[in-house]
Tab-separated table of C-alpha atoms (C1' of nucleotides) in Angstrom:
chain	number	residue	atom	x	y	z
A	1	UNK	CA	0.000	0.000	0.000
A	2	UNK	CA	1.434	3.441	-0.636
A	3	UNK	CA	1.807	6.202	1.521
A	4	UNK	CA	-0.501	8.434	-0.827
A	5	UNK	CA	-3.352	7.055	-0.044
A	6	UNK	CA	-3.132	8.168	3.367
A	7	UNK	CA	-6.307	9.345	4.593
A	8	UNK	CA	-6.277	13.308	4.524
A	9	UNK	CA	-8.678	13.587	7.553
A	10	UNK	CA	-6.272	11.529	8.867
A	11	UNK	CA	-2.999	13.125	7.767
A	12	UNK	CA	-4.515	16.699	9.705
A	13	UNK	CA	-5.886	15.093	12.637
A	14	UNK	CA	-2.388	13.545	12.866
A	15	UNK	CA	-0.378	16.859	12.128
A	16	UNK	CA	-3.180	19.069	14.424
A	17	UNK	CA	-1.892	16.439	17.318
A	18	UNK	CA	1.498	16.600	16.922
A	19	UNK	CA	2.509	19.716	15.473
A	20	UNK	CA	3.600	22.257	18.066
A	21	UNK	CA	1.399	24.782	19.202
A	22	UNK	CA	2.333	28.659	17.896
A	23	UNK	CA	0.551	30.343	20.325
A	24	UNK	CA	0.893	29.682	24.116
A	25	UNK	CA	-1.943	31.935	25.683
A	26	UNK	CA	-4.878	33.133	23.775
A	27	UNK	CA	-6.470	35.195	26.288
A	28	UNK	CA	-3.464	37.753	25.632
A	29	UNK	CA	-4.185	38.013	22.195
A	30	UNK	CA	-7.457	39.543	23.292
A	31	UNK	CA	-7.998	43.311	23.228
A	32	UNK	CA	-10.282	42.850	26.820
A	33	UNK	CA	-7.110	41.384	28.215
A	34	UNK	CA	-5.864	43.951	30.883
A	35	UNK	CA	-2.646	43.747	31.242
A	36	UNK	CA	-0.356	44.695	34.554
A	37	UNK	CA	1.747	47.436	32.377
A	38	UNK	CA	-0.525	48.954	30.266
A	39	UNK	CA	2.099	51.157	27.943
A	40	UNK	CA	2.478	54.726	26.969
A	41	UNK	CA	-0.885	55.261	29.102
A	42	UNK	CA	0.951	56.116	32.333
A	43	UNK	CA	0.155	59.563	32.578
A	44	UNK	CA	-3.590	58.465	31.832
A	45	UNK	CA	-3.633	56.329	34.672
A	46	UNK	CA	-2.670	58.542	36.565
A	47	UNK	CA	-4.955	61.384	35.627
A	48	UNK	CA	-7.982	58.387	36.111
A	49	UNK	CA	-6.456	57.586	39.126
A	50	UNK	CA	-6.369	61.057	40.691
A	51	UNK	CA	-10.205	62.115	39.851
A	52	UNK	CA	-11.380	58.809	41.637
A	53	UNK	CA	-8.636	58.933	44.498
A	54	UNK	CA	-11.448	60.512	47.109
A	55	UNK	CA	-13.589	57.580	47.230
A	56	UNK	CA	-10.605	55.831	49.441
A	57	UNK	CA	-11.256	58.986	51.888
A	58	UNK	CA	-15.171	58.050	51.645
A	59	UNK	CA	-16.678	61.330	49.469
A	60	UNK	CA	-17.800	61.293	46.562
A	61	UNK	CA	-15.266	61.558	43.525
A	62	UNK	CA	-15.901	64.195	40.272
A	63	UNK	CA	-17.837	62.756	37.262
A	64	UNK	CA	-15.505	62.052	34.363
A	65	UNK	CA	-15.626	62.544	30.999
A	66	UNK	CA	-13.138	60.418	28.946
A	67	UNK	CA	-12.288	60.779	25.139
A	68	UNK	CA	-10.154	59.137	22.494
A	69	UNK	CA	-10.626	57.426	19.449
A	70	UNK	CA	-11.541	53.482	19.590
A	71	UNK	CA	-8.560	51.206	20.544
A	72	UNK	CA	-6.579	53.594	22.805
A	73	UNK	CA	-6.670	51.852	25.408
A	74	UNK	CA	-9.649	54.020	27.504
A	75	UNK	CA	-11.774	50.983	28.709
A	76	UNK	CA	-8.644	48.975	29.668
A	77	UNK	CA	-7.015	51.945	31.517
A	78	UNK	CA	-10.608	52.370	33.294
A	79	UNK	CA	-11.606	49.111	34.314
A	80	UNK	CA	-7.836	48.634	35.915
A	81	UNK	CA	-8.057	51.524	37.583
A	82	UNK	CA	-11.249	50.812	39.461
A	83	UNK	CA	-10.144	47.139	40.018
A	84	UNK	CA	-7.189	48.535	42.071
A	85	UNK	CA	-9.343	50.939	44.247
A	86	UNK	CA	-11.866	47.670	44.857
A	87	UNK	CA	-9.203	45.717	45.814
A	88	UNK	CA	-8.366	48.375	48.364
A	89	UNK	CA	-12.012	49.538	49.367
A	90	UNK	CA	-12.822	45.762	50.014
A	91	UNK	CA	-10.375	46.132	52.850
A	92	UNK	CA	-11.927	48.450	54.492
A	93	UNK	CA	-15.722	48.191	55.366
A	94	UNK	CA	-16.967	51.294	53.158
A	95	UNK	CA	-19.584	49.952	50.487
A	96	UNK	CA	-18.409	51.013	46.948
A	97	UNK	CA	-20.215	49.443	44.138
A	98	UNK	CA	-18.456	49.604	40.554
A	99	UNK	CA	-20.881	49.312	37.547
A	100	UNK	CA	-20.048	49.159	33.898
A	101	UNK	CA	-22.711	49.082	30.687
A	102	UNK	CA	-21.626	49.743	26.850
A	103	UNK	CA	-24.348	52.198	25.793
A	104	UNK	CA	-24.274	50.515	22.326
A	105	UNK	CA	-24.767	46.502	23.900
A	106	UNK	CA	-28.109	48.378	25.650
A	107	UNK	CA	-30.182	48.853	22.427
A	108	UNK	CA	-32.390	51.131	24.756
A	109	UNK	CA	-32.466	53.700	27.804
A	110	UNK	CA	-34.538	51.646	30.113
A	111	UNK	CA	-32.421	48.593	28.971
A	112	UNK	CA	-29.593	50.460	30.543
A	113	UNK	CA	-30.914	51.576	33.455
A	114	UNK	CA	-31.979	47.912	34.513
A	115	UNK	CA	-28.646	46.725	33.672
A	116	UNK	CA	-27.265	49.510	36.372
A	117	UNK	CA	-30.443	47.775	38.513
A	118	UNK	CA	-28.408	44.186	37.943
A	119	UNK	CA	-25.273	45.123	38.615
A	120	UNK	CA	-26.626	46.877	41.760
A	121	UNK	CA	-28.385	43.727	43.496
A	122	UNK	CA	-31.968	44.814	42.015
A	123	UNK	CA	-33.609	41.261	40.719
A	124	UNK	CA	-36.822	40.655	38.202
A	125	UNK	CA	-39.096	40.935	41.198
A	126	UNK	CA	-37.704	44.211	42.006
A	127	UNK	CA	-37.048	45.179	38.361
A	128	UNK	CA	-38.663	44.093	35.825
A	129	UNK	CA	-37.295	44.355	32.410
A	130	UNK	CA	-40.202	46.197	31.109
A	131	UNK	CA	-43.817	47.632	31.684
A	132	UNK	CA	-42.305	50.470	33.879
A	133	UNK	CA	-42.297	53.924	33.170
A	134	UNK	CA	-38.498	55.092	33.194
A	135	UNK	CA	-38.722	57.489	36.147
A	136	UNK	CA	-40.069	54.969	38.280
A	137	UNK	CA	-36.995	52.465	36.873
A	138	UNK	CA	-35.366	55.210	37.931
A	139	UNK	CA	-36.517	56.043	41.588
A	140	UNK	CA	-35.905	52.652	42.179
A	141	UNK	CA	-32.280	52.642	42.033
A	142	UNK	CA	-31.924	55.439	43.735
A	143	UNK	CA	-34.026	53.790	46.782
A	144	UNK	CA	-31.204	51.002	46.499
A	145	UNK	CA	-28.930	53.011	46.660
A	146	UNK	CA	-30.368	55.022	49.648
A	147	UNK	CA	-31.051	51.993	51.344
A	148	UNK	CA	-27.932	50.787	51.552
A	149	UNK	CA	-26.010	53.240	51.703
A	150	UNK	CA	-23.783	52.235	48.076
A	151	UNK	CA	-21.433	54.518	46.841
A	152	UNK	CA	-22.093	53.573	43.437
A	153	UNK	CA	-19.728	54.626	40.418
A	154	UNK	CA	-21.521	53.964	36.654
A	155	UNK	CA	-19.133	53.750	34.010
A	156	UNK	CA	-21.034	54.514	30.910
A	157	UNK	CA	-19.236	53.006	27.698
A	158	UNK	CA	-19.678	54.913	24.059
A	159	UNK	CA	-21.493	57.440	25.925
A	160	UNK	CA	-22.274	59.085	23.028
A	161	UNK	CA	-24.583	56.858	22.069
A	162	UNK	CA	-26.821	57.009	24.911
A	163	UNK	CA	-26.829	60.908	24.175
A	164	UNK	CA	-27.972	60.157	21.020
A	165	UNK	CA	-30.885	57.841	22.473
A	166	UNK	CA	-31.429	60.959	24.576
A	167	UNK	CA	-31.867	63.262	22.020
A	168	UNK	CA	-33.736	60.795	20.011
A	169	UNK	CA	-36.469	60.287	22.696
A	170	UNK	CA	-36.644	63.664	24.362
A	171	UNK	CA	-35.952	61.719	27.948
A	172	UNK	CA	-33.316	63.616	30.489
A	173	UNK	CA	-31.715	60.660	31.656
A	174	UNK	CA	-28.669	61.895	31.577
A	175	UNK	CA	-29.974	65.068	33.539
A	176	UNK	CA	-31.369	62.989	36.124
A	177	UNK	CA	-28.082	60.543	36.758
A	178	UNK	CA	-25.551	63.890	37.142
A	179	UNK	CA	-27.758	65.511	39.571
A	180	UNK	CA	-28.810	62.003	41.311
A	181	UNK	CA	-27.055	63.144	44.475
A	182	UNK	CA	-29.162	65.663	45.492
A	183	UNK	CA	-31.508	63.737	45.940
A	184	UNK	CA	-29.906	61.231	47.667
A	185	UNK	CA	-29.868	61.276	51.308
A	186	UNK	CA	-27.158	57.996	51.558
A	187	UNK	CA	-24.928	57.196	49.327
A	188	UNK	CA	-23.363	58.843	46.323
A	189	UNK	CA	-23.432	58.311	42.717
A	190	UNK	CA	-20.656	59.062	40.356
A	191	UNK	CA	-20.325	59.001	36.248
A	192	UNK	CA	-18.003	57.962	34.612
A	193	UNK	CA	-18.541	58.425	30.853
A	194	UNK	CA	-16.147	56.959	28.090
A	195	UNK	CA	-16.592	58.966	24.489
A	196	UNK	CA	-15.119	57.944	20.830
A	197	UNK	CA	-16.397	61.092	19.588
A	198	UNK	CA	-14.628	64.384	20.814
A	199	UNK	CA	-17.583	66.487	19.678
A	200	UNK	CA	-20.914	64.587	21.239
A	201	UNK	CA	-20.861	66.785	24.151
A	202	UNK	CA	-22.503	69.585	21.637
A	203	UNK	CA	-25.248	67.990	21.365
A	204	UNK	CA	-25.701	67.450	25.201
A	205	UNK	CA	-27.964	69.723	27.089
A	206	UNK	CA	-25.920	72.907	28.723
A	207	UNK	CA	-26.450	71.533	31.796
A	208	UNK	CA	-25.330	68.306	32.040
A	209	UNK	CA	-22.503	69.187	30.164
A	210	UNK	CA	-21.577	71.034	33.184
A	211	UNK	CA	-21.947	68.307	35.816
A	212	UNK	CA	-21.209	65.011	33.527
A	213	UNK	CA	-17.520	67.151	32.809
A	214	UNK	CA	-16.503	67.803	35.869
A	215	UNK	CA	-13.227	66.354	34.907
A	216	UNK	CA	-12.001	65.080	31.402
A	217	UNK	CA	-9.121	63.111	30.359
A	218	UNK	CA	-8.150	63.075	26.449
A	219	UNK	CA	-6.414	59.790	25.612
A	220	UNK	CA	-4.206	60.771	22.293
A	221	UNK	CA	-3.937	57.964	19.320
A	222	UNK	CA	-0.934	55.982	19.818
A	223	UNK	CA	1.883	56.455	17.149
A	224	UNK	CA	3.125	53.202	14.735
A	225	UNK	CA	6.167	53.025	17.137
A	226	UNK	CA	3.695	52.849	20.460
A	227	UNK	CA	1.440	50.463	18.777
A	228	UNK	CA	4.413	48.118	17.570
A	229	UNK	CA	6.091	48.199	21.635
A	230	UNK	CA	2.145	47.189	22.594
A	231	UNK	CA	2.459	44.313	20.335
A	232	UNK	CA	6.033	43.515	21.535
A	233	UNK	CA	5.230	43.433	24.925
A	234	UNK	CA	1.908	40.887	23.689
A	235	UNK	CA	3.943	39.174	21.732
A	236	UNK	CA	6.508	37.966	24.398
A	237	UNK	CA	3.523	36.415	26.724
A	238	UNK	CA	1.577	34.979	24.248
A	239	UNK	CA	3.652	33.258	21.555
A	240	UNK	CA	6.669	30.943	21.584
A	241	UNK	CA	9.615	32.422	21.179
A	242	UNK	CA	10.553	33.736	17.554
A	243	UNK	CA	7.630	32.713	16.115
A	244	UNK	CA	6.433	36.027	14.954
A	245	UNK	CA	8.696	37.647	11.671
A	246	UNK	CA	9.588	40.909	12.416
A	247	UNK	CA	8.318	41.909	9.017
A	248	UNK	CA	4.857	41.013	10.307
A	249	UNK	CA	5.130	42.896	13.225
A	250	UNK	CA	5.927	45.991	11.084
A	251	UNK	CA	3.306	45.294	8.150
A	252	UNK	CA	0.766	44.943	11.673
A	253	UNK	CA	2.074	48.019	13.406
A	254	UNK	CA	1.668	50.013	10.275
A	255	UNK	CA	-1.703	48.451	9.112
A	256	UNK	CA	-3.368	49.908	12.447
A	257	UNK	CA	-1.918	52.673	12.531
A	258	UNK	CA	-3.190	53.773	9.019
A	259	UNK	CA	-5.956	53.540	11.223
A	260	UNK	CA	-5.829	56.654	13.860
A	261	UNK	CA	-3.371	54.756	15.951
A	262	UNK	CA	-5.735	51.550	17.036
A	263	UNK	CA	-4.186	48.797	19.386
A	264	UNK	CA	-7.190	46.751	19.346
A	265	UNK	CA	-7.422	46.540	15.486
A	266	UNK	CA	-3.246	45.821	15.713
A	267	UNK	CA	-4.004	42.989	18.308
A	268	UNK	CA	-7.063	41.734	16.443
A	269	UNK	CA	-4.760	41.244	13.590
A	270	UNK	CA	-2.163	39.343	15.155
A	271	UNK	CA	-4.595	36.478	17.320
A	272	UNK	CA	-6.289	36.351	13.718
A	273	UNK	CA	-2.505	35.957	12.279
A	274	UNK	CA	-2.077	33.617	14.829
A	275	UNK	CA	-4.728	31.157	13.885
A	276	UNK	CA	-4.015	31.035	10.354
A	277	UNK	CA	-0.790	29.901	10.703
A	278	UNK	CA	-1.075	27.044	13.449
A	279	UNK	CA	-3.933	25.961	11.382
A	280	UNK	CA	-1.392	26.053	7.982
A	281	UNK	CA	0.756	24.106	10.669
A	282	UNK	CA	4.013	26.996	9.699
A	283	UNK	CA	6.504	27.806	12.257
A	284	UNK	CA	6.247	31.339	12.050
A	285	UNK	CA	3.660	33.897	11.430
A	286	UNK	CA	4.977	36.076	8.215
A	287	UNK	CA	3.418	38.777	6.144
A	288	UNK	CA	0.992	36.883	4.157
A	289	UNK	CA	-0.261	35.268	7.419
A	290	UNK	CA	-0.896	38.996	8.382
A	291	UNK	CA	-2.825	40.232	5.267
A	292	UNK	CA	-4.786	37.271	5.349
A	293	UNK	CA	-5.813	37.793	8.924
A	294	UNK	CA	-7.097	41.537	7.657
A	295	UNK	CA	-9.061	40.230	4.521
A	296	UNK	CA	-10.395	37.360	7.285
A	297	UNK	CA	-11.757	40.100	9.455
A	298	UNK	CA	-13.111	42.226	7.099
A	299	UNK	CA	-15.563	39.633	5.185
A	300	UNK	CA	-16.408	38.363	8.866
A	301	UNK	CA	-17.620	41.468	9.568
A	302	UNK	CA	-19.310	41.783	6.419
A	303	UNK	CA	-20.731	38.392	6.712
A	304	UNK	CA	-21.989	39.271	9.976
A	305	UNK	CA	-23.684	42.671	9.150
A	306	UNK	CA	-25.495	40.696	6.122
A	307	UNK	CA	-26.601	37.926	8.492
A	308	UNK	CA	-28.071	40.444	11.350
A	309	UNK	CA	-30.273	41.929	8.455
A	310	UNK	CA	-33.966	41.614	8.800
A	311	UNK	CA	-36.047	40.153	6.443
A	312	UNK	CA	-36.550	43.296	4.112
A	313	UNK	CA	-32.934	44.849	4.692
A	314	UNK	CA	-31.762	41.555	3.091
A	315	UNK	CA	-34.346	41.676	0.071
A	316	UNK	CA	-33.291	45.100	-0.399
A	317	UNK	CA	-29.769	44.038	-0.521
A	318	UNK	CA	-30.150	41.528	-3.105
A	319	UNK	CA	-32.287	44.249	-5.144
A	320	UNK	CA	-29.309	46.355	-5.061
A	321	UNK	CA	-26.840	43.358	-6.339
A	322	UNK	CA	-29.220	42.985	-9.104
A	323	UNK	CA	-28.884	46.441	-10.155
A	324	UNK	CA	-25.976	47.844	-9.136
A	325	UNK	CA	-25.182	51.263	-9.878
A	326	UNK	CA	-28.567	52.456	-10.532
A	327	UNK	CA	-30.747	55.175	-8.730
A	328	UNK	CA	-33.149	54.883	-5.760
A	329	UNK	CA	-36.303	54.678	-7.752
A	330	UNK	CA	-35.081	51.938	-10.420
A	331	UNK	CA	-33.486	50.244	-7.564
A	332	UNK	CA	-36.949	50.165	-5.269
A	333	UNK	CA	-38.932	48.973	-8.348
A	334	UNK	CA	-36.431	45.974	-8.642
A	335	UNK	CA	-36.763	45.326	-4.900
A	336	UNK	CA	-40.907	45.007	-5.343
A	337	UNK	CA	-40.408	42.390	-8.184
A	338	UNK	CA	-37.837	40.338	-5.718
A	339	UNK	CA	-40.573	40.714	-3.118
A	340	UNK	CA	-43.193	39.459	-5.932
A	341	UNK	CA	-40.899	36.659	-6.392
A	342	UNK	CA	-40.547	36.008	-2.712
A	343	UNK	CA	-44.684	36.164	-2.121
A	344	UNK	CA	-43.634	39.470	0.574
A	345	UNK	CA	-45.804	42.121	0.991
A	346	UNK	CA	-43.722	45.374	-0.364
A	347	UNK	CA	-42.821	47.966	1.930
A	348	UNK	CA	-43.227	52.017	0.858
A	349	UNK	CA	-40.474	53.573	-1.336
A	350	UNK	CA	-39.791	56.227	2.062
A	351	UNK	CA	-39.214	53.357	4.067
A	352	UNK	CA	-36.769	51.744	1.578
A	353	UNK	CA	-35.076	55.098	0.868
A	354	UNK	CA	-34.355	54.834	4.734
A	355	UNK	CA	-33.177	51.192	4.632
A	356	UNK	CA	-30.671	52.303	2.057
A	357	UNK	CA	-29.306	55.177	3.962
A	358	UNK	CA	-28.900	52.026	6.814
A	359	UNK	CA	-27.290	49.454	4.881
A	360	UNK	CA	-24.910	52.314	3.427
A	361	UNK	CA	-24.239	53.674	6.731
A	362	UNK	CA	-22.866	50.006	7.511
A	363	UNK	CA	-20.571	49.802	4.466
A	364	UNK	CA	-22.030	46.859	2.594
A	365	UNK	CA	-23.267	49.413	-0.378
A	366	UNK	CA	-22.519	53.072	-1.371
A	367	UNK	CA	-24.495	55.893	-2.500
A	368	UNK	CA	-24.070	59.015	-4.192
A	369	UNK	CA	-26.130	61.658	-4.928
A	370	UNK	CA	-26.674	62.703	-8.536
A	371	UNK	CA	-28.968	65.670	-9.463
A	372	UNK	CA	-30.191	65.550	-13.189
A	373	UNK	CA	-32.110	68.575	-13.415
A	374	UNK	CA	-35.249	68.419	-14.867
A	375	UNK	CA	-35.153	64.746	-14.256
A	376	UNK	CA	-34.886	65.428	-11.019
A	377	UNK	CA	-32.462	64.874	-8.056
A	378	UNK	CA	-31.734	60.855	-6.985
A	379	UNK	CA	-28.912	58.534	-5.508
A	380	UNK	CA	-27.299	56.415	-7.171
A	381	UNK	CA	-26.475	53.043	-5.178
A	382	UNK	CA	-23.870	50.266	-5.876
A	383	UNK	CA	-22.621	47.122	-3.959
A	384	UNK	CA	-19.344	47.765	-2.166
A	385	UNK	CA	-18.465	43.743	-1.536
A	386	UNK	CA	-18.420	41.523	-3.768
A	387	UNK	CA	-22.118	39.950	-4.913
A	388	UNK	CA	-20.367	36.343	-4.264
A	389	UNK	CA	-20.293	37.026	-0.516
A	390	UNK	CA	-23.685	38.076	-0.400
A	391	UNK	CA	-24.791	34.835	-2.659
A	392	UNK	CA	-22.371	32.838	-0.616
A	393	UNK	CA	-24.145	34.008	3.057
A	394	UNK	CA	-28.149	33.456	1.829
A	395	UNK	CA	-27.265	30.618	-0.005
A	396	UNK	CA	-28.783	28.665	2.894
A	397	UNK	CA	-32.205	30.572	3.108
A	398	UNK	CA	-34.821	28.679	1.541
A	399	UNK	CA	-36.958	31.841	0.845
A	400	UNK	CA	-34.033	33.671	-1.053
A	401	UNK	CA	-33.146	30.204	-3.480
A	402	UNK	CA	-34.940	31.622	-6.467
A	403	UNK	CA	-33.605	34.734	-6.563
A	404	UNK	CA	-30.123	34.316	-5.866
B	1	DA	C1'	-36.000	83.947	-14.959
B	2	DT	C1'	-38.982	80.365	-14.170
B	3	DT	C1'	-40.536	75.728	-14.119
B	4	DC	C1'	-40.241	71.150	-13.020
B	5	DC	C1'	-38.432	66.583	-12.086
B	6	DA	C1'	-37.505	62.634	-8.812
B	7	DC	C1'	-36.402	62.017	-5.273
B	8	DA	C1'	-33.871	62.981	-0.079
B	9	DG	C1'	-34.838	63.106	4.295
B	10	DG	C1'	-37.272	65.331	8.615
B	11	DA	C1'	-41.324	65.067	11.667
B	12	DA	C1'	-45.129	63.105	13.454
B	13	DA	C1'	-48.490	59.711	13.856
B	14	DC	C1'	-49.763	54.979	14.169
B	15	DA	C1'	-49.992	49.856	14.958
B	16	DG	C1'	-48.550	46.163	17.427
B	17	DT	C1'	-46.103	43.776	21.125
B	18	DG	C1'	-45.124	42.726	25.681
B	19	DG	C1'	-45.010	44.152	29.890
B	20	DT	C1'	-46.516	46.492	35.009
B	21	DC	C1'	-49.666	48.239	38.342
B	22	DC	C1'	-53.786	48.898	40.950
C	1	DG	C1'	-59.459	44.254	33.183
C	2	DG	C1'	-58.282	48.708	31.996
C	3	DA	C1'	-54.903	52.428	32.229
C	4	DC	C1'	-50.437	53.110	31.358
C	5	DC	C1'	-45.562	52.501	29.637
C	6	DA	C1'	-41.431	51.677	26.366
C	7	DC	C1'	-40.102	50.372	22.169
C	8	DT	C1'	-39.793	48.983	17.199
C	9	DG	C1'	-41.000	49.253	12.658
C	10	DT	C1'	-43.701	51.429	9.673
C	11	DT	C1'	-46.689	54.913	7.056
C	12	DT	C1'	-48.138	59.527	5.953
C	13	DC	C1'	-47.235	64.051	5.057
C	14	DC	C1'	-44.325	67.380	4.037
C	15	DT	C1'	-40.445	70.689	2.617
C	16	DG	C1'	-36.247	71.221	0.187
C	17	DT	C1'	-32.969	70.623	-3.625
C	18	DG	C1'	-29.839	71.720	-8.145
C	19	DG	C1'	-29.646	72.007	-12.657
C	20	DA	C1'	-31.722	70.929	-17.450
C	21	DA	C1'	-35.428	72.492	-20.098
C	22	DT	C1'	-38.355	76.079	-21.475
DNA sequence: ATTCCACAGGAAACAGTGGTCC
DNA sequence: GGACCACTGTTTCCTGTGGAAT
């Protein structure tokens, strides 16, 4: 018998056992890892450090306002900072209770204020997760708090975001959770309030601005150099030694810092790098390893956008791929025909014209606007990812088979 | 100079769902 | 069981737009 006709399940399974491992902890590779050191964001930690430091004399610390663009490092630098003071707090007998929500995980305001509730001890009996009006979701952790006595500090993630669900709904949440303290008779309640967009607090209401920025910390991109030391210092923990080319470092260090200086899209691209090459079984992680890990991530995220589509979205989508290039009104005839097709009732052209502005806003098509005078003024929509992709992720949907 | 096209996109209202509270 | 609430997805109505055609 020859060796060719090894089985090639077989062959893998074999090499997969035996070949050495690349990568020696994954949870490093992870931008949610916090690190002990984390680098070139001393003076940040510091600054952090300093506008919380009176909870550890039991009085209430400043709100905080903290900006920089995504992947600098604000969440990590946060979230160590406060583990440190609980570690120290817990020594002591004084009741501090730290609380952290992403704005943009909490699709709504009263889904963030129960998820404060949560975190604060409040159950479904004493909380339910809907029915109530907000104020009274509201007036509820505040009698928590009250009652016993917490000395509560929110951290608000993407904080712009729930300013936009503030200004979207006409609710003064915000008002309400920087003035909390006066009208609590126990306890305290502080903010702290992460931004990626320097310029949200314009649209904020004059005074909250006033309160919610008591103090605010900038965190500045970090620079090719800073972002390739960040990776260094990953590196050395995570893989075995050597196995990263120091081309590949270089082509990843420069890759995210195209991007406004972002460590987590640098580190993102390395586990991804990673992967690729223990699964190719190599023995180091080179360039190619790298740009495949980028192309990887960006159709994942495409995929992923497609798949989260409902219903109509993805009609709409496949209307576009069937007409790409041409103008609203061609494009939301074509969509009623694939909804004729598809036995869906159609929805109204100013609906779709806002579906389009969606799916463009999340990169899978682009639009332009083209004004033809007399023949009026229109946007022109085409696919920006390939049409295989998108025939490639409903190829499993029974409803789109026809069409696609 | 005026008209007119083919929409863009804002605002408000509405329907429906799933819940609480008394 | 009815009043009330939040929320999503949608429809209806409306104003505004820039340049070719007249």
């Amino acid at each position: 018998m020859s060796t060719l006709t090894i089985d090639p399940v077989e062959r893998l399974l074999d090499a997969a056992e035996n070949g050495k491992s690349l990568i020696i902890n994954r949870e490093i590779l992870h931008f949610t890892y916090i690190p002990n050191t984390i680098l070139h964001r001393n003076e940040e930690q510091e600054k952090v450090t300093q506008s919380l430091l009176p909870i550890l004399k039991q009085s209430r610390p400043s709100n905080l306002l903290i900006y920089g663009k995504p992947g600098t490092g604000k969440t990590l630098v946060v979230r160590k900072v406060l583990l440190k003071i609980q570690e120290r707090v817990e020594k002591s007998n004084f009741p501090i209770r730290l609380i952290y929500t992403n704005s943009k995980e909490e699709t709504t305001l009263y889904g963030l204020l129960v998820s404060f509730g949560r975190q604060l001890g409040l159950s479904e009996k004493d909380l339910p997760t809907t029915g109530l009006a907000i104020s009274e979701v509201f007036k509820r952790l505040l009698k928590v708090i009250t009652k016993e006595q917490i000395n509560a500090i929110f951290v608000i993630d993407e904080i712009d975001y729930l300013a936009h669900l503030v200004s979207k709904t006409g609710k003064d949440i915000l008002y309400q959770l920087t003035r909390a303290n006066e009208r609590l008779q126990k306890g305290s309640l502080t903010l702290v309030g992460i931004s990626n967009d320097l310029t949200f607090k314009e649209r904020l209401d004059p005074r909250v601005i006033s309160s919610l920025g008591e103090e605010e910390i900038v965190f500045p991109n970090y620079t090719v150099e800073q972002i390739r030391e960040i990776l260094e210092d990953r590196i050395s923990m995570a893989f075995m030694d050597g196995v990263l080319e120091k081309s590949a470092l270089n082509l990843c260090a420069a890759m995210a810092g195209r991007e406004h200086g972002d460590a987590r899209r640098a580190i993102d691209l390395l586990r991804v790098a990673g992967e690729i090459a223990e699964r190719e079984q190599t023995l180091s992680i080179n360039e190619e390893h790298i740009r495949a890990a980028a192309q990887k991530i960006e159709e994942n995220k495409e995929v992923v956008t497609l798949q989260s589509y409902p219903l109509h979205e993805k009609l709409l989508v496949i209307a576009v791929m069937k007409t790409s290039g041409l103008s609203t009104g061609e494009i939301y005839t074509s969509y009623k025909n694939v909804c004729k097709m598809t036995r869906q009732k159609e929805l109204t052209q100013r609906r779709i014209t806002q579906m389009l502005s969606d799916i463009e806003l999340s990169g899978i098509i682009t639009g332009r606007i083209i004004h033809q005078g007399i023949h009026g003024r229109t946007k022109k929509f085409k696919l920006a990812i390939s049409p295989e992709i998108i025939k490639e992720t409903f190829k499993n949907e029974i409803i789109f088979q026809d069409i696609i």
